[in-house]
CSV table of C-alpha atoms and ligand atoms in Angstrom, one decimal:
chain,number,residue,atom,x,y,z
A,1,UNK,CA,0.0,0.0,0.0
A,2,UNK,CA,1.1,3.4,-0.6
A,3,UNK,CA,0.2,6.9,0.7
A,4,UNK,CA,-1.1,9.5,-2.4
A,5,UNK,CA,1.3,11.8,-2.6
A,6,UNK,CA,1.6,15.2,-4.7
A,7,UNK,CA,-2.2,15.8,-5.3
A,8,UNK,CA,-3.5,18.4,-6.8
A,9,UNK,CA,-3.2,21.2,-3.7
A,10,UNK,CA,0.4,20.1,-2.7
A,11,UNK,CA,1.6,20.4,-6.3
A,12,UNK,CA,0.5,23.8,-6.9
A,13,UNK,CA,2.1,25.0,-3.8
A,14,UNK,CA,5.5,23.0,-5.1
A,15,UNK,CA,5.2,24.0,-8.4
A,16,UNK,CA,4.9,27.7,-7.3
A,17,UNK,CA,7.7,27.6,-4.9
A,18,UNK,CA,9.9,26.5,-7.6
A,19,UNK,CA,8.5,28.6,-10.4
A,20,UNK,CA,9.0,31.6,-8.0
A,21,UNK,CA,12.7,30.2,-6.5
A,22,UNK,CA,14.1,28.0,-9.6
A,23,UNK,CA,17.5,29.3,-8.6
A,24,UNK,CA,16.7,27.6,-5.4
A,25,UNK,CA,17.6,24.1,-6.1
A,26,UNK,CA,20.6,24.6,-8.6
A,27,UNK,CA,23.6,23.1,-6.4
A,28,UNK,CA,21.6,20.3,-6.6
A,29,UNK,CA,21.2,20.3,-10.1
A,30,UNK,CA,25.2,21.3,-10.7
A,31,UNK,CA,27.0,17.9,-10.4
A,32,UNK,CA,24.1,16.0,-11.8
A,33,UNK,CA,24.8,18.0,-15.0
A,34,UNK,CA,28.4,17.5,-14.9
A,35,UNK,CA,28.0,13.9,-14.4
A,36,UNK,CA,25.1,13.9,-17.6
A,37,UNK,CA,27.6,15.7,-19.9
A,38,UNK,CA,28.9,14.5,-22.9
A,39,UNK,CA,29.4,16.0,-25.9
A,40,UNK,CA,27.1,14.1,-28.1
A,41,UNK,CA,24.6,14.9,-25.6
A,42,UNK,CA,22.0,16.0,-28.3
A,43,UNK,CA,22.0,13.1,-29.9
A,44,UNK,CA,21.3,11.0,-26.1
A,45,UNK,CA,17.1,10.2,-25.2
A,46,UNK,CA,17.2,10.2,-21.4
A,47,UNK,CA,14.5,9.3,-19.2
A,48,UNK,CA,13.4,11.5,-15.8
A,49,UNK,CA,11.8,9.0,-13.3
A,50,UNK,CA,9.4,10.9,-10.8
A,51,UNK,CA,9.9,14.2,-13.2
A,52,UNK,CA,7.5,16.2,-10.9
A,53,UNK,CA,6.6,19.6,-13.1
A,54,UNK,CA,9.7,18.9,-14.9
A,55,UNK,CA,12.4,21.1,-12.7
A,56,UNK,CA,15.6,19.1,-14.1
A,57,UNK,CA,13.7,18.1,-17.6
A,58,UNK,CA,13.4,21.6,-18.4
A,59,UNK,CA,16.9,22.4,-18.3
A,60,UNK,CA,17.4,19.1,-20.5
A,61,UNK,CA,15.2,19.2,-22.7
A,62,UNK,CA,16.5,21.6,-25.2
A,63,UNK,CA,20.0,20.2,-24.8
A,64,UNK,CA,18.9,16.2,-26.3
A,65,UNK,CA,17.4,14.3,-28.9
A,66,UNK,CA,14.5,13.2,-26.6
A,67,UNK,CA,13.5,13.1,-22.7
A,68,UNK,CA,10.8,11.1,-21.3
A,69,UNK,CA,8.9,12.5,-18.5
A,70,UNK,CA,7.6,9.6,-15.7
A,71,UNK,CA,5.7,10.2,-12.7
A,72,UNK,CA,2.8,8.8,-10.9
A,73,UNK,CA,0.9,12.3,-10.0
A,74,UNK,CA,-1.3,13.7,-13.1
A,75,UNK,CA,-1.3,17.1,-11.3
A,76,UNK,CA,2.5,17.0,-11.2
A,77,UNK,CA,2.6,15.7,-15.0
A,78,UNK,CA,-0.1,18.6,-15.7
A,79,UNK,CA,1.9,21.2,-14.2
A,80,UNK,CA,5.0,20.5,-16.4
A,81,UNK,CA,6.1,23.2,-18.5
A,82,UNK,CA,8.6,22.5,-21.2
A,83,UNK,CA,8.0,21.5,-24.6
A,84,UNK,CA,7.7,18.1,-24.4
A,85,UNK,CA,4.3,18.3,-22.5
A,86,UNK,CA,3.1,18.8,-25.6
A,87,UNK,CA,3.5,16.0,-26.9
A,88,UNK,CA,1.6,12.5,-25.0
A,89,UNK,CA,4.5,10.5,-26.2
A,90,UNK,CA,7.3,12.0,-23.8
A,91,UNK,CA,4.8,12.5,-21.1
A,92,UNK,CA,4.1,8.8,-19.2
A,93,UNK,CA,1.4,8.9,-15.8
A,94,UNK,CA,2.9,5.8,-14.2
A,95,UNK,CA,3.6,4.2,-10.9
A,96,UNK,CA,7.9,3.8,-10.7
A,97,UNK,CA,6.9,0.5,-9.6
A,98,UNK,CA,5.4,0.2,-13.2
A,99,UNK,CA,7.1,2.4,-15.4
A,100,UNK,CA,9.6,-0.5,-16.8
A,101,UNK,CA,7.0,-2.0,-18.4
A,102,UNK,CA,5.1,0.9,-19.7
A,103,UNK,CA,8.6,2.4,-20.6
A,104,UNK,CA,9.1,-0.9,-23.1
A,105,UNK,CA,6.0,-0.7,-24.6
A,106,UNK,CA,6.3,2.8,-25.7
A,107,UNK,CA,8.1,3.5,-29.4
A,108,UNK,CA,11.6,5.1,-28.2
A,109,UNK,CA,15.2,4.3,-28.5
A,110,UNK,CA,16.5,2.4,-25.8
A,111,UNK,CA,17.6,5.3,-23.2
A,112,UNK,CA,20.9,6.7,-22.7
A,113,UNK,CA,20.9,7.8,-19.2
A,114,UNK,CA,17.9,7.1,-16.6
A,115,UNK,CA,17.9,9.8,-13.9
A,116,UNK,CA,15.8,10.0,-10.6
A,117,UNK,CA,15.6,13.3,-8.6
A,118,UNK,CA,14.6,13.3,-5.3
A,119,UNK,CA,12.3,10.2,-5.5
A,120,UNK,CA,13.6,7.1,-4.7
A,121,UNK,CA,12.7,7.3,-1.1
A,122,UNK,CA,9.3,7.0,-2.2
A,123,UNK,CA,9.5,3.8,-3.3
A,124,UNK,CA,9.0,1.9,0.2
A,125,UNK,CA,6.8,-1.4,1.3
A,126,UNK,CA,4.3,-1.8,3.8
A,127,UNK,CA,2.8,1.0,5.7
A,128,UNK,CA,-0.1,-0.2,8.4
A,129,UNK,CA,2.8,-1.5,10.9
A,130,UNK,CA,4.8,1.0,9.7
A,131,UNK,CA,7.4,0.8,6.6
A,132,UNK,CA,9.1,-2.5,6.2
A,133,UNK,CA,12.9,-1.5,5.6
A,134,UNK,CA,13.8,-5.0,3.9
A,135,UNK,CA,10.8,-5.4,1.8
A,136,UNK,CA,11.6,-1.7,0.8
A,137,UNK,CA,15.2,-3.0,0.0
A,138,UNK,CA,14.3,-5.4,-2.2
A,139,UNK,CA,11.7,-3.4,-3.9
A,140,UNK,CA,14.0,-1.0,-4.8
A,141,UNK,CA,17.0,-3.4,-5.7
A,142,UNK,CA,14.2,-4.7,-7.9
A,143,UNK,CA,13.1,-1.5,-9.8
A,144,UNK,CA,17.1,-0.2,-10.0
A,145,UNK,CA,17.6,-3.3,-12.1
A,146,UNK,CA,14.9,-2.9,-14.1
A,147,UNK,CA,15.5,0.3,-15.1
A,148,UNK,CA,19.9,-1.0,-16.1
A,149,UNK,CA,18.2,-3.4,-18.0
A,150,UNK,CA,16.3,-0.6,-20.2
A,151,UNK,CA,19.1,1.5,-20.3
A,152,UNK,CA,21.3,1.2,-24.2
A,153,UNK,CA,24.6,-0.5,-23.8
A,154,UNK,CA,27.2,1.8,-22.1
A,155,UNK,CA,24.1,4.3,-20.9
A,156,UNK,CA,24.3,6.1,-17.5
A,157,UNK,CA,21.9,5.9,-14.4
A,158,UNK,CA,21.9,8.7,-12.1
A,159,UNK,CA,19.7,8.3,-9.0
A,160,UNK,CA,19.7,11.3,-6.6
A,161,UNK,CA,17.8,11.3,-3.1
A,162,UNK,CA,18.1,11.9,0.6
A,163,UNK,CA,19.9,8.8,2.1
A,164,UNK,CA,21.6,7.8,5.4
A,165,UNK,CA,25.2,8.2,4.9
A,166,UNK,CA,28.1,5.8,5.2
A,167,UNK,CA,29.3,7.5,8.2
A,168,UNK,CA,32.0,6.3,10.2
A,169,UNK,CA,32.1,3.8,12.3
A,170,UNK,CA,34.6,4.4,15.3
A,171,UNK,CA,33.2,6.5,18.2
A,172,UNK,CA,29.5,6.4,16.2
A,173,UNK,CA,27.8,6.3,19.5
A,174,UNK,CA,29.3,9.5,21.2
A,175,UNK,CA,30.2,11.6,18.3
A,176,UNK,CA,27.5,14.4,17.1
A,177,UNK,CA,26.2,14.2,13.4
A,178,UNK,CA,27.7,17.2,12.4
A,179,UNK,CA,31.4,15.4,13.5
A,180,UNK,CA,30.6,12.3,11.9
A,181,UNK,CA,29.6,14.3,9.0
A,182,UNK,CA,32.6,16.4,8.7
A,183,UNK,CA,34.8,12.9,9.2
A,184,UNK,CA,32.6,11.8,6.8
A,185,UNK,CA,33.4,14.5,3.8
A,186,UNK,CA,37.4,14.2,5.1
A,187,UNK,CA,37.2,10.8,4.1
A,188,UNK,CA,36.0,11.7,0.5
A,189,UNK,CA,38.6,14.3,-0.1
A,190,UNK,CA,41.1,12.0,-2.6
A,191,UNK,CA,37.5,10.4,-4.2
A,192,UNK,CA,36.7,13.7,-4.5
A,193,UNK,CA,39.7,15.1,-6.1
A,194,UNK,CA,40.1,12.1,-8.5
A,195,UNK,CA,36.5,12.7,-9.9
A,196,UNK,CA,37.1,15.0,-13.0
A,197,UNK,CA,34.5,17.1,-14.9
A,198,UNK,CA,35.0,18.1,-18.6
A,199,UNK,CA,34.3,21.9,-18.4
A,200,UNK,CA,32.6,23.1,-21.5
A,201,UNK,CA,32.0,26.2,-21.2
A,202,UNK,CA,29.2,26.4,-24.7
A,203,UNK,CA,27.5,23.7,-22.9
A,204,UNK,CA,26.8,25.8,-19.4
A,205,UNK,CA,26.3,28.9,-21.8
A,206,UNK,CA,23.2,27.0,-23.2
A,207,UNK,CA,21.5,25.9,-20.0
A,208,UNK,CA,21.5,29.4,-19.2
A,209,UNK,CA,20.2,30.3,-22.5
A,210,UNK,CA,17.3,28.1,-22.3
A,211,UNK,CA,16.4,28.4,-18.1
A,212,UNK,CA,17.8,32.2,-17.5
A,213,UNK,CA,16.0,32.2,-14.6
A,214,UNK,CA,17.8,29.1,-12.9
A,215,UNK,CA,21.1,31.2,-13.2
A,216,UNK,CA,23.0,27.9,-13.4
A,217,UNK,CA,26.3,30.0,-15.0
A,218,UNK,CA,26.5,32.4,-12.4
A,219,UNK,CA,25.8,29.9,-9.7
A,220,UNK,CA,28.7,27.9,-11.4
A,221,UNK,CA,31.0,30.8,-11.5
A,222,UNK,CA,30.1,32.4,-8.1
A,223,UNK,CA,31.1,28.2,-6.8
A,224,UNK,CA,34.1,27.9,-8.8
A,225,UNK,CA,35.6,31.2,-8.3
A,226,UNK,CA,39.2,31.4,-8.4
A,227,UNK,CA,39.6,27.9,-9.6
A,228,UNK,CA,41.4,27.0,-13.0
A,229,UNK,CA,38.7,25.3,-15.1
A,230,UNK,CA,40.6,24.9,-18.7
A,231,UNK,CA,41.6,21.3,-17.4
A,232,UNK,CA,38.4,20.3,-15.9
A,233,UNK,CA,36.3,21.3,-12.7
A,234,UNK,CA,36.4,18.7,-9.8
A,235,UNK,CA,34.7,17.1,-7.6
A,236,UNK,CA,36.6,18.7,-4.8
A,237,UNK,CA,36.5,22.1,-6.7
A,238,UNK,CA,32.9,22.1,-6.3
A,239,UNK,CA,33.1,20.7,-2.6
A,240,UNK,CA,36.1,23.2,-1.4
A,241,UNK,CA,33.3,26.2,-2.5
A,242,UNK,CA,30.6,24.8,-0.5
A,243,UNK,CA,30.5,27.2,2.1
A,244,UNK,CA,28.0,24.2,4.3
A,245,UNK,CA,28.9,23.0,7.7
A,246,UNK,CA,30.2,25.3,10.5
A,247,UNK,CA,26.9,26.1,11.4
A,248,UNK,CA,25.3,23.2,10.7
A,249,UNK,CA,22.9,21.6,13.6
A,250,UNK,CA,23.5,18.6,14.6
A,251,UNK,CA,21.2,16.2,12.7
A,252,UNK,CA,21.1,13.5,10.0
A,253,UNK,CA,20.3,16.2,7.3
A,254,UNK,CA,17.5,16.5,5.4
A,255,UNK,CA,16.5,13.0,6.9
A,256,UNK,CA,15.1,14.4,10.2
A,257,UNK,CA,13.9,17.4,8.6
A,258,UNK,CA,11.5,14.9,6.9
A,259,UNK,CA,10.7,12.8,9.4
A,260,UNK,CA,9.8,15.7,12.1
A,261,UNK,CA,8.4,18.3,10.0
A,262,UNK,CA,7.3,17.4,6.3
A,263,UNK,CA,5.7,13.8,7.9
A,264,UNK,CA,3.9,15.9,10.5
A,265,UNK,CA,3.2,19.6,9.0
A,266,UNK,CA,2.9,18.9,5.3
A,267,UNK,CA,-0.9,18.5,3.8
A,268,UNK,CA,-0.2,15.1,2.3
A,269,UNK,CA,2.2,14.2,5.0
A,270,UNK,CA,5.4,12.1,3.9
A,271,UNK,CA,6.0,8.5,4.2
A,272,UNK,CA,9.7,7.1,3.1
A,273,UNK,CA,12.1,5.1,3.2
A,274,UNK,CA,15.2,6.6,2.5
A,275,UNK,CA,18.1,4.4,0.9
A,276,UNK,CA,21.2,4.0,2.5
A,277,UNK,CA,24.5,4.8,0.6
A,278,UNK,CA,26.0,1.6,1.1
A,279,UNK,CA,22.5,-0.3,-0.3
A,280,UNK,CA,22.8,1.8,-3.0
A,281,UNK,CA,26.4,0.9,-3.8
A,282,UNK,CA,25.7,-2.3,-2.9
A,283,UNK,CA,22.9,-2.4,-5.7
A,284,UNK,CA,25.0,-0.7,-8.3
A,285,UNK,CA,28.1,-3.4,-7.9
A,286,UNK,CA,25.9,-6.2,-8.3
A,287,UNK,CA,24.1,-4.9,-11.2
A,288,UNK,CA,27.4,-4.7,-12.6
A,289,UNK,CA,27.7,-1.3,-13.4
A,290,UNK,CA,31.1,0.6,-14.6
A,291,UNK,CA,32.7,4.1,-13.0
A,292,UNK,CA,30.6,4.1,-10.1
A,293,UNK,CA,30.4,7.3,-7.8
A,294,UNK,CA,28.5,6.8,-4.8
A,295,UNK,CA,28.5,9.4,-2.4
A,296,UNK,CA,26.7,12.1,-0.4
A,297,UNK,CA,27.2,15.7,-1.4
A,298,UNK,CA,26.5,19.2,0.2
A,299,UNK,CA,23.4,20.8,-2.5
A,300,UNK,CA,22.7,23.8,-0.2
A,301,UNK,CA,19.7,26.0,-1.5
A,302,UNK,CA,20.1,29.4,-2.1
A,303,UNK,CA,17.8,32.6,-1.9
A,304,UNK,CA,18.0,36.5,-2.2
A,305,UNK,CA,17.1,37.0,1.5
A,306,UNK,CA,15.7,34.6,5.1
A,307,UNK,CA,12.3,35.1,4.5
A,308,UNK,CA,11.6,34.2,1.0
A,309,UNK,CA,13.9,30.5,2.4
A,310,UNK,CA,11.0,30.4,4.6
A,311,UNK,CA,8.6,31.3,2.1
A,312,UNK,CA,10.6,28.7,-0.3
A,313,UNK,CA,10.5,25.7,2.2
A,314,UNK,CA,7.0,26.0,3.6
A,315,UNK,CA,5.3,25.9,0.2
A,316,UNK,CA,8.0,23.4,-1.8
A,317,UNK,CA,6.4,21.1,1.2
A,318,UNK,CA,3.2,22.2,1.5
A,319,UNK,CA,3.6,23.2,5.4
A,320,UNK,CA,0.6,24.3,6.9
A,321,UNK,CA,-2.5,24.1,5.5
A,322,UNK,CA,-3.5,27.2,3.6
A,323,UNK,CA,-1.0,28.7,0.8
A,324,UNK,CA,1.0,31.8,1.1
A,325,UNK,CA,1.0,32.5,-2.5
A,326,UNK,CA,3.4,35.6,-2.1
A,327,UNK,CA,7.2,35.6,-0.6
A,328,UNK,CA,6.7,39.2,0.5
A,329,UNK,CA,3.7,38.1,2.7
A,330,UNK,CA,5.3,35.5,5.0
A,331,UNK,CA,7.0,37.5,7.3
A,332,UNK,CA,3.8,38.6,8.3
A,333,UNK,CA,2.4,35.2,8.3
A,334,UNK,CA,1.9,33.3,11.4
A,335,UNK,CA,3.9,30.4,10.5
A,336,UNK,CA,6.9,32.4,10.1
A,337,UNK,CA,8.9,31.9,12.8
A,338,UNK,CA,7.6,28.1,13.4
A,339,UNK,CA,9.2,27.3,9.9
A,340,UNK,CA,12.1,29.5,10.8
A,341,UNK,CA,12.8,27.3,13.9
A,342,UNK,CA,12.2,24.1,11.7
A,343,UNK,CA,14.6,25.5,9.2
A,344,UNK,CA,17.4,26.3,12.0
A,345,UNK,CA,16.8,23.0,13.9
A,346,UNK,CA,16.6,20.9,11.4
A,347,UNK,CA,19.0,22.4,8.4
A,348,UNK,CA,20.5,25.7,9.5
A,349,UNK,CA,20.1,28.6,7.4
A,350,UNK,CA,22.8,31.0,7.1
A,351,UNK,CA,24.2,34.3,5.4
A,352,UNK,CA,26.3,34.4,2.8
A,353,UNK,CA,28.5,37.0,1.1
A,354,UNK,CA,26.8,36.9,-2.0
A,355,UNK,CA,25.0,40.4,-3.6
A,356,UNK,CA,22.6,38.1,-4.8
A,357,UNK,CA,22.2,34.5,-3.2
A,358,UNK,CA,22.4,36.1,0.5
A,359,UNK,CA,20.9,33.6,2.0
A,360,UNK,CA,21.6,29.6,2.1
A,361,UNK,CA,19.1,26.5,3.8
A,362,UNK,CA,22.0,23.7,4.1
A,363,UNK,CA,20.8,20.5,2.2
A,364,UNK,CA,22.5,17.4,1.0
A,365,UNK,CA,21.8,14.1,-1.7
A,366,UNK,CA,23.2,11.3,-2.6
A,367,UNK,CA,24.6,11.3,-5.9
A,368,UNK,CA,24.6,7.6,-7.4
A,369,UNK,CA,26.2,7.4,-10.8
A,370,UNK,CA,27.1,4.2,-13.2
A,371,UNK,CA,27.3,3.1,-16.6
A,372,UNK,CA,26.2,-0.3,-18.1
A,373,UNK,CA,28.7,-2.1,-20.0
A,374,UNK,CA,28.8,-1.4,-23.6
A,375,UNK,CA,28.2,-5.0,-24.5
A,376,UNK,CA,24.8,-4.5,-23.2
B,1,SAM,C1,10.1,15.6,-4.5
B,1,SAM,S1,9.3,15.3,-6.0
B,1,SAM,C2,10.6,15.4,-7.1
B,1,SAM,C3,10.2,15.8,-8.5
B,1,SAM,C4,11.4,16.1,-9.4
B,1,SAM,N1,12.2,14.9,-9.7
B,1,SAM,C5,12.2,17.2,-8.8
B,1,SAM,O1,13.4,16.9,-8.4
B,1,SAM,O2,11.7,18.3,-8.7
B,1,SAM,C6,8.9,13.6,-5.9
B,1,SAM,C7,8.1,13.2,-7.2
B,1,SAM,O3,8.0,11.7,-7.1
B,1,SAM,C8,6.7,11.4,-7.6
B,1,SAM,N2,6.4,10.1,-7.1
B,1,SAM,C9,6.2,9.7,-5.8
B,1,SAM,N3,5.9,8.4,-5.7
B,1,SAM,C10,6.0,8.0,-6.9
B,1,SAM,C11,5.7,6.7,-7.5
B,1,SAM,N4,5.5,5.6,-6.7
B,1,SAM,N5,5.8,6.5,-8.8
B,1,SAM,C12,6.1,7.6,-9.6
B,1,SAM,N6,6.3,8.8,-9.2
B,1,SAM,C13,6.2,9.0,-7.8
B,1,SAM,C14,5.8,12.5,-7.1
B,1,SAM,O4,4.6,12.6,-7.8
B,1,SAM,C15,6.7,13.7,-7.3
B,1,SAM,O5,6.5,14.3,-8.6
């Protein structure tokens, strides 16, 4: 059994917030482009599982030959914007737990890459006696193979969530979150280094061309500062820039900022079950994918001042039960300071010395990256 998610009320509010905020989300979007890229990328069809109202297909969708939108919520599909909504055939209603088979019946070229934003957690089992964490396993062990065996030979999946980190094991039970964090990204510092972008600069140029209002360029610039990019951009250079703990609180973030807030304050609620990083490893080895990356990353979100972050998370989430449909009128708002201390415990918002992007909500994903083999 699962919980309805993403009706018609909660999507609105999302799709506003990130209509209103698209520059919001970009660190997020940042290395998944960079791990996309290649430069016959026009020529790749891709495939966005859980697409929502399209916020990383409409930065794709003018760079490639074809991307399928799949999602289970016909508000969510309804709200999509981009060009492809036009057209049935790239737009697919569908459970994930379905989509495989709905995916091979469609006319398309097998897919080049498969991405999933910010959606595997809600692929979970059980729910009455709460969510069963093995049969949840298995189901999505299940689905990730499926979807390797659509992909074309040598094609890319790139699943991106909230998951429980790998974190260290020695001293686990004393040590705060935030330490084991920090221990955590020290660890990753040689991965990180190793892991080596091709920087094209005509390719960033064109996702601001298309999504001018996402800003990716100058959010890549204002991250990479200083940094030499003729030889590639990095892993670490993109890590070094983060500007993300320090004031972090000490939590499992964004974890516990679902399970105490969006589960109890959202109007649809939110049932998960969030992968863990070595699962997902796990999953990728035994599918036998190539060049894996596994790892969690800081995606901090950005806005032009604290109260449209407030403004930003209360409605991306649906918190509360009637809409704020303007930033400008939150600070007013009796939730204001309830979401503020949400933010703060659960995240930490802080300022940052940026004319524009003054204010930052710290966040962090998963990134999951491998190739099938070329022999198919
Ligand atoms: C947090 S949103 C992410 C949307 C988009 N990928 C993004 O990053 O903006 C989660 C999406 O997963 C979709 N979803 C949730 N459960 C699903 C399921 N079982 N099958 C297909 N889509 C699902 C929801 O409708 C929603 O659009």
């Amino acid at each position: 059994m699962t919980v309805q998610t993403f009706r018609e009320e909660r999507t609105k509010r999302f799709d506003r917030a990130l209509s209103i905020c698209p520059y919001a989300r970009v660190r997020e979007l940042i290395p998944l482009l960079f791990l996309l890229y290649r430069d016959n990328l026009q020529d790749c069809t891709l495939v966005d599982l859980a697409s929502g109202n399209g916020y990383l297909a409409d930065v794709l969708e003018p760079l490639v030959k074809r991307i399928i939108r799949v999602d289970s919520s016909s508000s969510m599909l309804a709200a999509c914007h981009g060009e492809a909504c036009h057209s049935e055939t790239n737009v697919v209603t569908v459970d994930l737990r379905e989509a495989h088979t709905k995916l091979s019946d469609i006319e398309m070229e097998r897919p080049d890459a498969m991405i999933c934003l910010a959606a595997l957690h809600h692929l979970y089992e059980g729910i009455g006696e709460g969510v069963d964490s093995a049969g949840s396993e298995a189901l999505q062990y299940g689905l990730i193979q499926e979807w390797v065996k659509l992909l074309a030979p040598g094609g890319r999946l790139i699943l991106v969530d909230v998951c429980i980190p790998d974190l260290p094991l020695s001293h686990q039970s004393t040590e705060p979150f935030s330490t084991k964090m920090d221990r955590y990204y020290e660890g990753r510092e040689e991965l990180f280094k190793e892991r080596i972008f091709t920087y094209d600069p005509g390719f960033i140029r064109s996702l601001d061309e298309y999504q001018p209002e996402y800003s990716i360029n100058q959010q890549l610039q204002d991250l990479l500062s200083n940094r030499t990019l003729a030889n590639g951009i990095s892993l670490h250079d993109m890590f070094e820039a983060r500007h993300f703990r320090g004031t972090t609180p000490d939590r499992l973030i964004p974890v516990e900022f679902f399970n105490n807030v969006v589960a109890n304050y959202s109007i649809d609620g939110h049932v998960a079950f969030f992968p863990s990083e070595e699962q997902i490893r796990l999953t990728l080895e035994a599918l036998g994918l190539k060049n894996l990356l596994v790892t969690c990353f800081p995606t901090p979100w950005l806005f032009k001042s604290e109260a449209e972050a407030v403004w930003f998370v209360r409605e991306l989430f649906a918190l509360g039960t009637e809409p704020v449909l303007d930033p400008a009128e939150i600070i007013e708002h009796p939730d204001y300071e309830l979401i503020r201390g949400f933010i703060e415990e659960f995240l930490g918002i802080d300022k940052r010395a940026n004319p524009v992007y003054t204010t930052q909500v710290n966040w962090q994903l998963m990134f999951a990256y491998g190739e099938k083999s070329t022999s198919g």
